[in-house]
Coordinates of C-alpha atoms in Angstrom, one line a residue:
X14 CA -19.8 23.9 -6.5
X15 CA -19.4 21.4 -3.7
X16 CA -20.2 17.8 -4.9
X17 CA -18.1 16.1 -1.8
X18 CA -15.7 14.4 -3.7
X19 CA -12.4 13.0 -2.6
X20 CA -10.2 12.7 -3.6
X21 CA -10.8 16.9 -4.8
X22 CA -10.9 17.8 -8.6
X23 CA -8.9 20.0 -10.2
X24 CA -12.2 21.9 -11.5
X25 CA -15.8 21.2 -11.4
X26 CA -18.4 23.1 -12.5
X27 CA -22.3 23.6 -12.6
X28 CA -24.2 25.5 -15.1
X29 CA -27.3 23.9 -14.3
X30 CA -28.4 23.6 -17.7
X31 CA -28.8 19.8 -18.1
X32 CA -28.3 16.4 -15.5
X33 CA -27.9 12.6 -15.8
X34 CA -30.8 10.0 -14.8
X35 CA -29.1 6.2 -14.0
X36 CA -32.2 4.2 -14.1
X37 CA -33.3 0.7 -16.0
X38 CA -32.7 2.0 -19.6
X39 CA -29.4 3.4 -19.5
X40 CA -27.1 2.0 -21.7
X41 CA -23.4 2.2 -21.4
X42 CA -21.1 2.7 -25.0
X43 CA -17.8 1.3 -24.3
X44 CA -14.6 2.8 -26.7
X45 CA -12.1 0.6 -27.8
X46 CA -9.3 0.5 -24.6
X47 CA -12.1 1.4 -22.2
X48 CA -13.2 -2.4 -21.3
X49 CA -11.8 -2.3 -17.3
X50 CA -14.2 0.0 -16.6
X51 CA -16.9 -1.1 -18.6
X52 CA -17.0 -4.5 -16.9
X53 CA -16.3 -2.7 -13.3
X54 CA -19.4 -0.6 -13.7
X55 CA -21.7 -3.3 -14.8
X56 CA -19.9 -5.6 -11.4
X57 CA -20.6 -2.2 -9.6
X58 CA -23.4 0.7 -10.6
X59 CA -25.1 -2.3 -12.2
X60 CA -25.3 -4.1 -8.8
X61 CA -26.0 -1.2 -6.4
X62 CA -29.0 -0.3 -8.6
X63 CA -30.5 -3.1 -10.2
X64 CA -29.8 -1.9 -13.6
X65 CA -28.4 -3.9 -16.2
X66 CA -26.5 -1.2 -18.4
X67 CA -27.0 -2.5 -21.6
X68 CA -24.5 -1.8 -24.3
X69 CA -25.7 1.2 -26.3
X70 CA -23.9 3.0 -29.4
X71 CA -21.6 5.7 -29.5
X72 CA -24.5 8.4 -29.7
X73 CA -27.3 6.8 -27.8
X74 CA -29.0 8.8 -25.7
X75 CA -29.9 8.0 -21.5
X76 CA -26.1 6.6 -21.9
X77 CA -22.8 6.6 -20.1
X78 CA -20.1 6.8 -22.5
X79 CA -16.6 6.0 -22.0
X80 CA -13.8 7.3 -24.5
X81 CA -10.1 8.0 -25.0
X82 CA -8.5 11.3 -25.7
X83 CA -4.8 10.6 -25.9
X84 CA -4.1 14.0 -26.3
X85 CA -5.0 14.0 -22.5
X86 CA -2.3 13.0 -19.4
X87 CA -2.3 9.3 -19.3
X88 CA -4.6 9.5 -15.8
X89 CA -6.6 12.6 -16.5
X90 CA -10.3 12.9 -17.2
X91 CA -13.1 14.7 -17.8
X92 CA -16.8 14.6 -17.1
X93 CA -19.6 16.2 -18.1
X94 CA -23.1 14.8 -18.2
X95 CA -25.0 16.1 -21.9
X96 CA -28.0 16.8 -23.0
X97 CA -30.2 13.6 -23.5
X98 CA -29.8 12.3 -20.2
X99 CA -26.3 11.2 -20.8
X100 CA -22.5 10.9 -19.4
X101 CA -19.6 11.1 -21.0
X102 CA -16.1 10.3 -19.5
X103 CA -13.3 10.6 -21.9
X104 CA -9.6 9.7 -19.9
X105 CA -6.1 10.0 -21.5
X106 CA -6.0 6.3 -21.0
X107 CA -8.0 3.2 -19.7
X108 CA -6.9 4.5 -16.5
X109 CA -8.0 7.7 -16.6
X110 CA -11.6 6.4 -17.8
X111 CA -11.3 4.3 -14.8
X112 CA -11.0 7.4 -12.4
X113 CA -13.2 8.7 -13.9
X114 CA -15.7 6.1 -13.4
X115 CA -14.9 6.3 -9.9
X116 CA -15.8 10.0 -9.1
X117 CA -19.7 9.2 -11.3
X118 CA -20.1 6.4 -8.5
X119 CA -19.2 9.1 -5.7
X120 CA -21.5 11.4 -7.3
X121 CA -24.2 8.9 -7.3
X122 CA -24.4 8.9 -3.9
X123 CA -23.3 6.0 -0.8
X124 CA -25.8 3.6 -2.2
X125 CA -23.7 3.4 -5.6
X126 CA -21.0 1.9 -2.8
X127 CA -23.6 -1.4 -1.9
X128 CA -23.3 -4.6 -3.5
X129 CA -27.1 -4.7 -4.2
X130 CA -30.1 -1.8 -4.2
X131 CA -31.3 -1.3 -1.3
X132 CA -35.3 -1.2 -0.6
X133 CA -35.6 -2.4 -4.4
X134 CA -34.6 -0.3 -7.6
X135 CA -34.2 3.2 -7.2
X136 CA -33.2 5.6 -10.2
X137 CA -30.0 7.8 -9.3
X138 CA -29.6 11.4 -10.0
X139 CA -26.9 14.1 -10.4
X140 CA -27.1 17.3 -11.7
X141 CA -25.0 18.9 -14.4
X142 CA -21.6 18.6 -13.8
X143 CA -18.6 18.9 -15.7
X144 CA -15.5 18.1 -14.3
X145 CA -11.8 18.4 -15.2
X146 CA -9.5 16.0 -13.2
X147 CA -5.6 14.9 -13.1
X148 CA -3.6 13.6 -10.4
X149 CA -0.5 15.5 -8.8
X150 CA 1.3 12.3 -8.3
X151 CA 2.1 8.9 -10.3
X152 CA 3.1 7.2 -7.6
X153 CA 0.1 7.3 -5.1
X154 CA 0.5 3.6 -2.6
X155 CA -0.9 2.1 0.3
X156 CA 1.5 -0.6 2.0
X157 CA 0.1 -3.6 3.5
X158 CA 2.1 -6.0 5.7
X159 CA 0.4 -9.2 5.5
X160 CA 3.7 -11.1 7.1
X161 CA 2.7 -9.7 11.2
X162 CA -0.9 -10.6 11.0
X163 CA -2.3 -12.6 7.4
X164 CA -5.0 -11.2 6.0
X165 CA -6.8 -13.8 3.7
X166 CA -7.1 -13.4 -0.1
X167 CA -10.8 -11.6 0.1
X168 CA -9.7 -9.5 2.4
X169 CA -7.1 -8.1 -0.1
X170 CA -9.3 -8.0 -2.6
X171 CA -11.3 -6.1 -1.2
X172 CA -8.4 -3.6 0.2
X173 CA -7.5 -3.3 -3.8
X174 CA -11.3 -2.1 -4.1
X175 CA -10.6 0.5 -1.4
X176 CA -7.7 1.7 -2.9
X177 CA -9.3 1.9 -6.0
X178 CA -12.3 4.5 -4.3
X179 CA -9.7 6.4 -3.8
X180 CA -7.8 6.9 -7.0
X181 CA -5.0 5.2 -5.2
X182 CA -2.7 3.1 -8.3
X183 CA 0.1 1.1 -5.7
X184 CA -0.7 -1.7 -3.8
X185 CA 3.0 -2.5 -1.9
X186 CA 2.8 -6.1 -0.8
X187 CA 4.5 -7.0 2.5
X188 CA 5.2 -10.3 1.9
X189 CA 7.9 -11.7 4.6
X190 CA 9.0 -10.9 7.4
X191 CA 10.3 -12.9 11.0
X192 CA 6.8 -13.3 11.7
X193 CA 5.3 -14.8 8.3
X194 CA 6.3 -16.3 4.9
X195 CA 3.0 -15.9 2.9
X196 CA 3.9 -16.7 -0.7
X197 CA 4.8 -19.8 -1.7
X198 CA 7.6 -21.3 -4.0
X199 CA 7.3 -24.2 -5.4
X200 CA 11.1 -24.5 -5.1
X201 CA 11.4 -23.9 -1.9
X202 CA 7.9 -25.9 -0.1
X203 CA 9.5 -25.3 3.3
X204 CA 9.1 -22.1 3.0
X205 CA 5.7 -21.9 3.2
X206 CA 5.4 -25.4 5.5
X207 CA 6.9 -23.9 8.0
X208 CA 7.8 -20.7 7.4
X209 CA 4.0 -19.4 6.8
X210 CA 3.2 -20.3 10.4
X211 CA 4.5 -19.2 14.1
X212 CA 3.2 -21.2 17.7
X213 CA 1.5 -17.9 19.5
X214 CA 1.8 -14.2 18.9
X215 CA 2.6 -11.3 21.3
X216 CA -0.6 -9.5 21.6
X217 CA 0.1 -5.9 21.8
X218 CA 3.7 -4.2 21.8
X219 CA 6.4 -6.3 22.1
X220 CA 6.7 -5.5 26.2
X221 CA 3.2 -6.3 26.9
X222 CA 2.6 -9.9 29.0
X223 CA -0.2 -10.9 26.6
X224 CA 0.2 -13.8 24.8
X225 CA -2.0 -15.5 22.2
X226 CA -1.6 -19.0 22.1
X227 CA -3.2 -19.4 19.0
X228 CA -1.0 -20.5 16.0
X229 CA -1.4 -18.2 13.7
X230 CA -0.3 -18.2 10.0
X231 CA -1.5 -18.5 6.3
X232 CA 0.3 -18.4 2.9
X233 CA -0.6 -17.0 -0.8
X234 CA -0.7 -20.2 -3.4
X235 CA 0.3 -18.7 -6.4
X236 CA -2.8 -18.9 -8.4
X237 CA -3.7 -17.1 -5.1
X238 CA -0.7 -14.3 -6.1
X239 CA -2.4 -14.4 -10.0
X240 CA -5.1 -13.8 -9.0
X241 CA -4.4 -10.5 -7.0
X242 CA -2.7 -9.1 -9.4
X243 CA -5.0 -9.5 -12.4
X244 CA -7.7 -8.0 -9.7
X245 CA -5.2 -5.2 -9.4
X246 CA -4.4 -4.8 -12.7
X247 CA -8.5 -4.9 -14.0
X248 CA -8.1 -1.6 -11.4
X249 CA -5.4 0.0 -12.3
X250 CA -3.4 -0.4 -9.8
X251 CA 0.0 -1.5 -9.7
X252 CA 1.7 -4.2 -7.3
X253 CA 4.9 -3.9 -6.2
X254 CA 5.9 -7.2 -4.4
X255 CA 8.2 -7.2 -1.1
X256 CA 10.9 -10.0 -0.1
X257 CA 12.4 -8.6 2.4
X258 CA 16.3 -9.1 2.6
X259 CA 18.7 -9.0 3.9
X260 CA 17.1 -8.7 7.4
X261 CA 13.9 -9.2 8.9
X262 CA 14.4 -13.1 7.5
X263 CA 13.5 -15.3 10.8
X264 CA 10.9 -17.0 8.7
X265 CA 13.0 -17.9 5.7
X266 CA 15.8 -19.0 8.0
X267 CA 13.7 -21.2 10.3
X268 CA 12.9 -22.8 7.2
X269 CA 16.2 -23.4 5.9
X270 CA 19.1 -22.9 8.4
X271 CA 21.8 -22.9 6.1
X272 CA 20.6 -19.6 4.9
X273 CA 21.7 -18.2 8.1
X274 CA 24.6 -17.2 10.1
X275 CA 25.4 -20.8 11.2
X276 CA 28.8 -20.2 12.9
X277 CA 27.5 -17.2 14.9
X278 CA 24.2 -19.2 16.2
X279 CA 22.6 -22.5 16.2
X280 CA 20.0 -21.1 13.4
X281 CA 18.4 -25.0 13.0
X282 CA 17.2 -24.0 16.7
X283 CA 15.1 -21.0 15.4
X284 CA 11.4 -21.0 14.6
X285 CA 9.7 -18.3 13.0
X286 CA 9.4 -15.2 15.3
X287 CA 6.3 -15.0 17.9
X288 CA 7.2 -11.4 19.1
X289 CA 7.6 -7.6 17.1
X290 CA 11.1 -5.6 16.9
X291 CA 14.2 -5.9 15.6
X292 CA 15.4 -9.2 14.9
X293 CA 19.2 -10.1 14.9
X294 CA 18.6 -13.1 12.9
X295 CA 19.5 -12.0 9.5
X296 CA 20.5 -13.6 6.1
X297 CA 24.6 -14.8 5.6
X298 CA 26.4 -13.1 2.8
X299 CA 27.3 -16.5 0.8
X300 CA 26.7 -17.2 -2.9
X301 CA 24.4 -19.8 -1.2
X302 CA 22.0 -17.5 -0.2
X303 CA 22.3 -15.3 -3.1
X304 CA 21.4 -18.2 -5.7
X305 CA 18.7 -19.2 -3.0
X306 CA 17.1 -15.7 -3.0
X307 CA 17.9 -16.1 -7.2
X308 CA 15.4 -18.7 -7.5
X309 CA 13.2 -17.6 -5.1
X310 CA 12.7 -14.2 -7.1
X311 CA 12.2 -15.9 -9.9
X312 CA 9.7 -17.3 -9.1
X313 CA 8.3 -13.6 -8.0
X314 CA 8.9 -12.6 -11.3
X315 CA 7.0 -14.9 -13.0
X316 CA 3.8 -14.5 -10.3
X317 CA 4.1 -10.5 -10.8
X318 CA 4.8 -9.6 -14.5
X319 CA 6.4 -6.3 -15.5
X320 CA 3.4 -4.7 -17.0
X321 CA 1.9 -4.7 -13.2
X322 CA 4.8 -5.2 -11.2
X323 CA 8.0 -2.9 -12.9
X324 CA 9.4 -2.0 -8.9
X325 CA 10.1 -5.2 -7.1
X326 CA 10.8 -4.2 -3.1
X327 CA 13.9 -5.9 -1.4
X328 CA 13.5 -4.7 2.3
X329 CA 16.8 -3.5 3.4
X330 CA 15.8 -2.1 6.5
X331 CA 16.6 -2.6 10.3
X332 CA 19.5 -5.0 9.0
X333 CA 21.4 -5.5 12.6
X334 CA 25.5 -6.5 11.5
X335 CA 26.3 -7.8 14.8
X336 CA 26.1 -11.8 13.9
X337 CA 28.0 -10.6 10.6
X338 CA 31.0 -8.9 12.6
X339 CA 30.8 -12.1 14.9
X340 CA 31.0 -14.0 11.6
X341 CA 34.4 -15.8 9.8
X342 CA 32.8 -16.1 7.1
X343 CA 31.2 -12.5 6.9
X344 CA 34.5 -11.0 7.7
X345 CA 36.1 -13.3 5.0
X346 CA 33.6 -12.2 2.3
X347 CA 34.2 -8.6 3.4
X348 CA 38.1 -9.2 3.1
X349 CA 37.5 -11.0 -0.4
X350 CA 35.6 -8.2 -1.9
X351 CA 37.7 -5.7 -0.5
X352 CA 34.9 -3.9 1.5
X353 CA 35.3 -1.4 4.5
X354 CA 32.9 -2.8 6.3
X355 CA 29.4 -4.4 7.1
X356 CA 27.3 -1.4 6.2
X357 CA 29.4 -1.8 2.3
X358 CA 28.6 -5.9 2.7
X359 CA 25.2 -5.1 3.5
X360 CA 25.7 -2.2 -0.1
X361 CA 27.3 -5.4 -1.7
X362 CA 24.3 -7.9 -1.3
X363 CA 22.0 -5.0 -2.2
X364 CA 23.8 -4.3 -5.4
X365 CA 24.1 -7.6 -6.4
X366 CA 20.0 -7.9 -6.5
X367 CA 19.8 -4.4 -8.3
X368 CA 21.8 -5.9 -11.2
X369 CA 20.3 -9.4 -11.3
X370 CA 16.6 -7.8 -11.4
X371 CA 17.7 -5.1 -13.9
X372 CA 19.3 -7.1 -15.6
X373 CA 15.4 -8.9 -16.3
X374 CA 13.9 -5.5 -16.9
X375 CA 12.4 -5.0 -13.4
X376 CA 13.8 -1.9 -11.2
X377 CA 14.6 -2.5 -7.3
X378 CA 13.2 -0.2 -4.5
X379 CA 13.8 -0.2 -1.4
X380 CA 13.6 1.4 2.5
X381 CA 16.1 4.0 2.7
X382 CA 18.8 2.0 4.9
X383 CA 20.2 0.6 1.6
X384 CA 21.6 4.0 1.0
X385 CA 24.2 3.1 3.9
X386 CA 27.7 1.6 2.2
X387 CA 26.4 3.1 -1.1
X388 CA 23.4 2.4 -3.9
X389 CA 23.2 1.4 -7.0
X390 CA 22.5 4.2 -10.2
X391 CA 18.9 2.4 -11.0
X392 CA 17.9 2.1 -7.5
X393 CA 14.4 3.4 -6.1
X394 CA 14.1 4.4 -2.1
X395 CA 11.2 4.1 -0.3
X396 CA 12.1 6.9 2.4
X397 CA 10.4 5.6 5.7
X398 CA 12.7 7.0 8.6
X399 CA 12.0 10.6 7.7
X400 CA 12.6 12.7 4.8
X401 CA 16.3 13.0 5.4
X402 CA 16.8 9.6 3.4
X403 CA 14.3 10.7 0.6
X404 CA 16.3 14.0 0.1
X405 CA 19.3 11.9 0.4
X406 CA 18.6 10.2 -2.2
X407 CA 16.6 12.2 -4.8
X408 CA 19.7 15.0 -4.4
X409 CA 21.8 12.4 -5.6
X410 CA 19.6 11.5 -8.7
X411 CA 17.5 8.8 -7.2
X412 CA 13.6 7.9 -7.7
X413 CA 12.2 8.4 -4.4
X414 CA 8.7 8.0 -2.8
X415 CA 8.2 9.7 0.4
X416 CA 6.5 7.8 3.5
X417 CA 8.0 8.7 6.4
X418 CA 6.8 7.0 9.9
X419 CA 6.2 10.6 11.9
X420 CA 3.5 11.1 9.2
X421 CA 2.0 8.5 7.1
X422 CA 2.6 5.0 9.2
X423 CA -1.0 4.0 9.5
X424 CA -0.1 1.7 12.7
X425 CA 0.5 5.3 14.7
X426 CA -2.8 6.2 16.8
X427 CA -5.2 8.8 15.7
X428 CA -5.6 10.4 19.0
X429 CA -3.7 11.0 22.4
X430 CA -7.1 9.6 24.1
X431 CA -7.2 6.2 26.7
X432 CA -9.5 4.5 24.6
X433 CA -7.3 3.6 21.4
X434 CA -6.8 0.0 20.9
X435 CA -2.9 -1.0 21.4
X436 CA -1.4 2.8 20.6
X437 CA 1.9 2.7 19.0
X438 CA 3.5 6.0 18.0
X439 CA 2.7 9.2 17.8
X440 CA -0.8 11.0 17.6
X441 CA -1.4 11.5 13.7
X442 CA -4.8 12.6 13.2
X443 CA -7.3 12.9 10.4
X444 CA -6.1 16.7 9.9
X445 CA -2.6 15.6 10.5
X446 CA -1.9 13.0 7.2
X447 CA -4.3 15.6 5.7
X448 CA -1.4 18.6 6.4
X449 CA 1.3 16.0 4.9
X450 CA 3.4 17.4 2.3
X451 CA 5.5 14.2 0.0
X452 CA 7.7 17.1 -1.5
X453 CA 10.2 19.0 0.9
X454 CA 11.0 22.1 0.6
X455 CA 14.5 21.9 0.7
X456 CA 14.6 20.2 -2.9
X457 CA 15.4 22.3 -5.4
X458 CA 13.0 21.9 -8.7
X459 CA 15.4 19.4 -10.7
X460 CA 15.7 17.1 -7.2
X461 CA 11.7 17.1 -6.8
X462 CA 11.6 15.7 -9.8
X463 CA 12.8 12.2 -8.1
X464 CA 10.2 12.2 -6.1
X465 CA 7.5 9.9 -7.8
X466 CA 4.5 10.6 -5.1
X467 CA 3.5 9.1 -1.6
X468 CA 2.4 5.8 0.2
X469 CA 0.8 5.2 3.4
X470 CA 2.1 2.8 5.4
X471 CA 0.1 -0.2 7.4
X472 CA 2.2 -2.4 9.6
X473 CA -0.2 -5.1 11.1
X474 CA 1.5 -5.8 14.7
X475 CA -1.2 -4.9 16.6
X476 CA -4.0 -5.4 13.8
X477 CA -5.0 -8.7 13.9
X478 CA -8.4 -9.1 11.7
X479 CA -9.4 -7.1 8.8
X480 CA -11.6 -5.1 11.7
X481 CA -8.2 -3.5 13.1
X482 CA -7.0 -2.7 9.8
X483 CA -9.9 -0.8 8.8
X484 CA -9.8 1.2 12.3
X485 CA -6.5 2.0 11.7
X486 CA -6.4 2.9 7.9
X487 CA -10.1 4.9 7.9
X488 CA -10.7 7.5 7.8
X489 CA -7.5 9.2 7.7
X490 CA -6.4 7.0 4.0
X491 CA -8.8 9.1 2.5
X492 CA -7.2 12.0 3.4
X493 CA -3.8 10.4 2.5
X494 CA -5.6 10.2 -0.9
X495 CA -6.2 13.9 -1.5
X496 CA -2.7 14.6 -1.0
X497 CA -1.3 12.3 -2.9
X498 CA -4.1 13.2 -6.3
X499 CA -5.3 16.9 -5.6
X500 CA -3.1 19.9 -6.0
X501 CA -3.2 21.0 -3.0
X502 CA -1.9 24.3 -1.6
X503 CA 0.8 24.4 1.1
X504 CA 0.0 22.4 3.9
X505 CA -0.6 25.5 6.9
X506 CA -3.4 26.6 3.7
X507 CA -5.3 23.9 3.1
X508 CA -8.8 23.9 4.1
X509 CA -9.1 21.1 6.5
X510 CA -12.6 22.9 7.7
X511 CA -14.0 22.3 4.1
X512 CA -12.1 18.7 3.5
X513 CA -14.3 17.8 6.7
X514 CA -17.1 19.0 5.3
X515 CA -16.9 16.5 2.0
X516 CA -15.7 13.6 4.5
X517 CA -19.7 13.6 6.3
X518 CA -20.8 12.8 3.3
X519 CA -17.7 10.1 2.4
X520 CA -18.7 8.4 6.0
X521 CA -21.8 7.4 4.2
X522 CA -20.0 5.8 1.4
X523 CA -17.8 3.9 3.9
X524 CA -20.4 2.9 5.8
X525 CA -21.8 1.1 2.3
X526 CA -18.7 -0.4 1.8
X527 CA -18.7 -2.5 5.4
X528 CA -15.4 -0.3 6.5
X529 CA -14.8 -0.4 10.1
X530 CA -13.4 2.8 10.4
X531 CA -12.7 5.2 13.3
X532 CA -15.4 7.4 13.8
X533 CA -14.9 11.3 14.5
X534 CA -16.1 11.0 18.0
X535 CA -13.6 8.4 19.3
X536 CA -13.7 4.1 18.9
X537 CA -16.9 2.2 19.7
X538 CA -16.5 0.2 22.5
X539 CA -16.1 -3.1 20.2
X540 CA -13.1 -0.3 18.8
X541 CA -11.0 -0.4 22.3
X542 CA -8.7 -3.1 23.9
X543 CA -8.3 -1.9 27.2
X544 CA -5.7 -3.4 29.2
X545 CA -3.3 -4.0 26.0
X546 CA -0.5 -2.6 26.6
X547 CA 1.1 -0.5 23.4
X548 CA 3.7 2.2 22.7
X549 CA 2.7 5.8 22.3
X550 CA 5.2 8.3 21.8
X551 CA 4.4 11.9 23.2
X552 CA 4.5 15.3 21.7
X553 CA 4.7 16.3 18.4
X554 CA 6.9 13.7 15.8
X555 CA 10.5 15.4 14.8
X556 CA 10.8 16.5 11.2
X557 CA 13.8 14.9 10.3

């Protein structure tokens, strides 16, 4: 049976023998626990076609019916449209009714995907169908770095809808950087009064001439930050906050100076970063900075409870240690604790976060550099540089998700071609995050284990509107989706002829949602930005 979802189903089947009619007298029967995705489909299926989806009783006939099976995985499902006009969708848990919700609206068609009907009320139809779904992975995450480019509350919203299309349940918010403070704390004002906002940006890779002398910047109040993540939670979806430390830190640092290395540089000089790289203005290893970065996640905590928010990200990455071998007072605290070096200081300031947020029942993740100088027992590693620091780590008995650059970073161009806008990286096309496999083969069975699923990764250098993003995510998230939900067999065997197939019919749905994707054929010319100078990388990425 091909019913063009995606992500894929384990099974679906059609016998033909019976269909479902969504028109102005179905009713919709609601199960204790199933509430999420009784109000989404009223917000949603109710909107698209002008239907009010009364409630109706457990029995009711012309119904959708929502119910828990516990003796069901926590996110499976099943489907099945009954006789009477009616269909059911019983999931292990309010999430798996929620994924389930999710494939009816794909099998209602794109208009399910508008925000109202389109050319008046129209019934929708499907035939008999009976589906049996569960996802591969738990851990199945889209990164956004809001901290290069802000991307206003809405616009995140409606990212956490996208994800949510596509069974996706982790939102990882990239929330600092050199370039951007966008959350504030109310401890720490300057933070966000000056640390939310740089003079002019570098418009295209960091060699390019172009300048944009626009100030740019924005910020996340906190009701902002509540608000999010009781969107995200209504949709399953988990949040995983990121302050990055102890590098990447310009922002924080040009908003308190003390927090840097002050007898290597003359950090009150520094603003917050106009330009993209690697910054060599990083955070100083004094108890000052640890009790400042104390209160500042503290704050964090509060804004993402551990019911949503049980991984809290830390950074870790592209942590240069020259101003901290240029430092006395790094090289004292190295002395002091007895350290071999700056990658163990670097281990050290790691650590010491790993116990302060365990110690408060959250669990720290981060990019794989903090397995230099040593990690701590509870750590999680995002593995971003390859798989080499995912295997690494999961060998060693380490939670890992996999999201290495070569294959999943959604800022890489999606073809070798003149005409895309700013290309950074290598060519990874549709077919190519399609092919991606989270799970190396060099793990042996008790090491996979570790490995909790897979997140694409969307670093916003060169996106500067909501417009950019979506060329750069779409279409290829959706097939970053079916890898991370379908079983899917091994990635030379999978059917990328067939996945296309499903995806003509998923343009429409994208094309009702407003998403500015890259079409098959190459960008539009409102896509391009010729003249922009970027940073493709030739030939095929190394698989390292």
């Amino acid at each position: 049976m091909n019913i063009d979802l995606i992500p894929a189903p384990v099974r679906a089947g059609d016998q033909g023998r019976c269909g479902f009619l969504l028109d102005a007298s179905t009713t919709l029967a609601a199960a204790p626990g199933t509430g999420t995705t009784e109000r989404w489909l009223r917000e949603t299926l109710g909107a698209a076609f002008g239907v009010p989806l009364a409630p109706g009783g457990e029995g009711a006939e012309h119904s959708v019916r929502l119910l828990i099976d516990p003796a069901l995985e926590p996110e499976e499902y099943r489907l099945t449209t009954l006789p009477g006009n009616s269909v059911v969708i019983t999931g292990g848990s309010p999430a798996g009714v929620f994924w389930g919700a999710q494939t009816l609206r794909q099998l209602l068609g794109p208009q399910a995907f508008r925000r109202a009907p389109a050319g008046g009320a129209a019934p929708a139809a499907l035939g008999f169908t009976d589906i049996e779904d569960r996802p591969r992975f738990g851990w199945r995450g889209m990164m956004l770095d809001v901290s290069r480019h802000f991307l206003p509350k809405a616009d995140v919203l409606r990212y956490l809808d996208l994800l949510a299309a596509h069974k996706l349940n982790v939102f990882h918010f990239h929330l600092t950087d050199d370039q951007g403070w966008r959350v504030e704390i109310k401890r720490y004002p300057r933070l966000t009064e000056v640390g939310a906002w740089r003079s002019r940006t570098k418009y295209g890779h960091r060699a390019s001439e172009l300048w944009d002398e626009t100030p740019h910047g924005g910020y996340y109040t906190q009701d902002d930050i509540r608000e999010i993540v009781a969107y995200a939670a209504e949709r399953h979806i988990r949040v995983v906050p990121e302050i990055d430390i102890p590098g990447h830190s310009q922002a924080a640092i040009s908003a308190y100076p003390e927090l840097g290395n002050t007898d290597v540089v003359d950090t009150a000089a520094l603003t917050v970063w106009d330009t993209w790289g690697v910054n060599p203005n990083v955070l100083a290893p004094t108890d000052h900075t640890l009790r400042f970065f104390e209160g500042v996640f503290e704050e964090i905590l509060e804004l993402f409870p551990a019911a949503t928010s049980p991984f809290v990200h830390i950074g870790g990455d592209e942590c240069p240690k020259d101003q901290w071998k240029q430092s006395p007072a790094a090289q004292a605290r190295i002395k002091e604790l007895g350290l071999a070096g700056e990658d163990e200081l670097q281990s050290w300031f790691i650590r010491h976060f790993d116990n302060w947020l365990t110690a408060r029942g959250r669990r720290l993740i981060g990019w794989d550099e903090i397995l230099e100088g040593g990690l701590a027992d509870g750590a999680a590693v995002s593995s971003w540089r390859g798989y080499a620091g995912g295997i690494a780590a999961a060998e060693a008995g380490h939670d890992v998700v996999m999201c290495p650059e070569q294959q999943v970073y959604l800022d890489h161009r999606q073809h070798g071609g003149p005409d895309e806008p700013m290309p950074i990286g290598y060519v990874r096309t549709l077919e190519d995050v399609y092919r991606f496999e989270p799970v190396p083969p060099a793990l042996d069975e008790e090491a996979a284990r570790h490995v909790l699923g897979a997140q694409a990764n969307v670093w916003t250098e060169v996106m500067q509107n909501r417009s950019r993003v979506d060329y750069q995510v779409f279409p290829r998230l959706a097939a970053f989706a079916e890898v991370a939900w379908s079983a899917l067999p091994a990635p030379a065997d999978r059917d990328f002829a067939e996945f296309e197939g499903r995806m003509a019919t998923h343009y429409g749905r994208l094309d009702a949602l407003g998403v500015d994707y890259r079409p098959p054929g190459g960008p539009l010319p409102w896509q391009r930005r010729p003249g922009v100078l970027g940073r493709p990388i030739e030939g095929a990425p190394p698989n390292v």
